[in-house]
Amino acid sequence: MAYSFATTLDRESYLNRFGQPLPSTEAWLFGLAFAAVAAGFFELMMRERAGIARPDYFRLKPPSAPH
């Protein structure tokens, strides 16, 4: 959303004369997404090393306490 807003305000800083994104713009767009995925994998790796259970994705209720 921020990229679309910034592009509408100042197209020359983000796009070339053919309307294609500049290499620096592409680096930011793909680099930030890649960094987020890498941080998620790093978190899972550290949880595994610490012996913490993996998060249970798509579960709405927390697991019940063991009896």
Tab-separated table of C-alpha atoms in Angstrom:
chain	number	residue	atom	x	y	z
A	1	MET	CA	0.000	0.000	0.000
A	2	ALA	CA	2.798	2.408	0.852
A	3	TYR	CA	4.486	1.731	-2.496
A	4	SER	CA	1.288	2.453	-4.437
A	5	PHE	CA	0.727	5.657	-2.526
A	6	ALA	CA	4.331	6.807	-2.996
A	7	THR	CA	4.257	5.923	-6.703
A	8	THR	CA	1.151	7.993	-7.324
A	9	LEU	CA	2.779	10.998	-5.662
A	10	ASP	CA	6.200	10.760	-7.330
A	11	ARG	CA	6.376	8.412	-10.330
A	12	GLU	CA	9.823	9.569	-11.520
A	13	SER	CA	11.546	8.302	-8.371
A	14	TYR	CA	10.200	4.742	-8.706
A	15	LEU	CA	9.573	4.125	-12.425
A	16	ASN	CA	11.629	4.659	-15.564
A	17	ARG	CA	10.321	6.394	-18.684
A	18	PHE	CA	8.745	3.138	-19.919
A	19	GLY	CA	6.732	2.663	-16.715
A	20	GLN	CA	8.921	-0.176	-15.421
A	21	PRO	CA	10.167	-0.198	-11.825
A	22	LEU	CA	13.752	0.906	-11.273
A	23	PRO	CA	16.249	-1.736	-10.080
A	24	SER	CA	16.431	-0.059	-6.680
A	25	THR	CA	12.640	-0.187	-6.390
A	26	GLU	CA	12.624	-3.878	-7.289
A	27	ALA	CA	15.362	-4.535	-4.740
A	28	TRP	CA	13.274	-2.927	-1.985
A	29	LEU	CA	10.057	-4.699	-2.973
A	30	PHE	CA	11.552	-8.187	-3.231
A	31	GLY	CA	14.237	-7.666	-0.577
A	32	LEU	CA	11.790	-6.735	2.173
A	33	ALA	CA	9.577	-9.724	1.403
A	34	PHE	CA	12.586	-12.039	1.327
A	35	ALA	CA	13.822	-10.641	4.654
A	36	ALA	CA	10.422	-11.305	6.255
A	37	VAL	CA	10.404	-14.928	5.062
A	38	ALA	CA	14.017	-15.426	6.191
A	39	ALA	CA	13.165	-13.988	9.634
A	40	GLY	CA	10.264	-16.443	9.927
A	41	PHE	CA	12.502	-19.390	9.053
A	42	PHE	CA	15.123	-18.131	11.502
A	43	GLU	CA	12.475	-17.945	14.241
A	44	LEU	CA	11.372	-21.522	13.554
A	45	MET	CA	14.988	-22.680	13.619
A	46	MET	CA	15.647	-20.985	16.963
A	47	ARG	CA	12.425	-22.398	18.447
A	48	GLU	CA	13.520	-25.883	17.368
A	49	ARG	CA	16.948	-25.447	18.953
A	50	ALA	CA	15.433	-24.143	22.201
A	51	GLY	CA	13.003	-27.055	22.393
A	52	ILE	CA	9.913	-24.875	22.135
A	53	ALA	CA	7.004	-26.513	20.328
A	54	ARG	CA	6.109	-25.209	16.906
A	55	PRO	CA	3.086	-22.929	16.770
A	56	ASP	CA	-0.128	-24.697	15.814
A	57	TYR	CA	-1.257	-22.726	12.790
A	58	PHE	CA	-4.945	-22.283	11.919
A	59	ARG	CA	-6.124	-23.251	15.401
A	60	LEU	CA	-8.641	-20.865	16.902
A	61	LYS	CA	-8.606	-22.174	20.472
A	62	PRO	CA	-5.459	-22.808	22.530
A	63	PRO	CA	-4.813	-26.470	23.332
A	64	SER	CA	-6.284	-27.778	26.564
A	65	ALA	CA	-3.941	-28.338	29.507
A	66	PRO	CA	-2.641	-31.899	29.900
A	67	HIS	CA	-4.256	-33.893	32.751
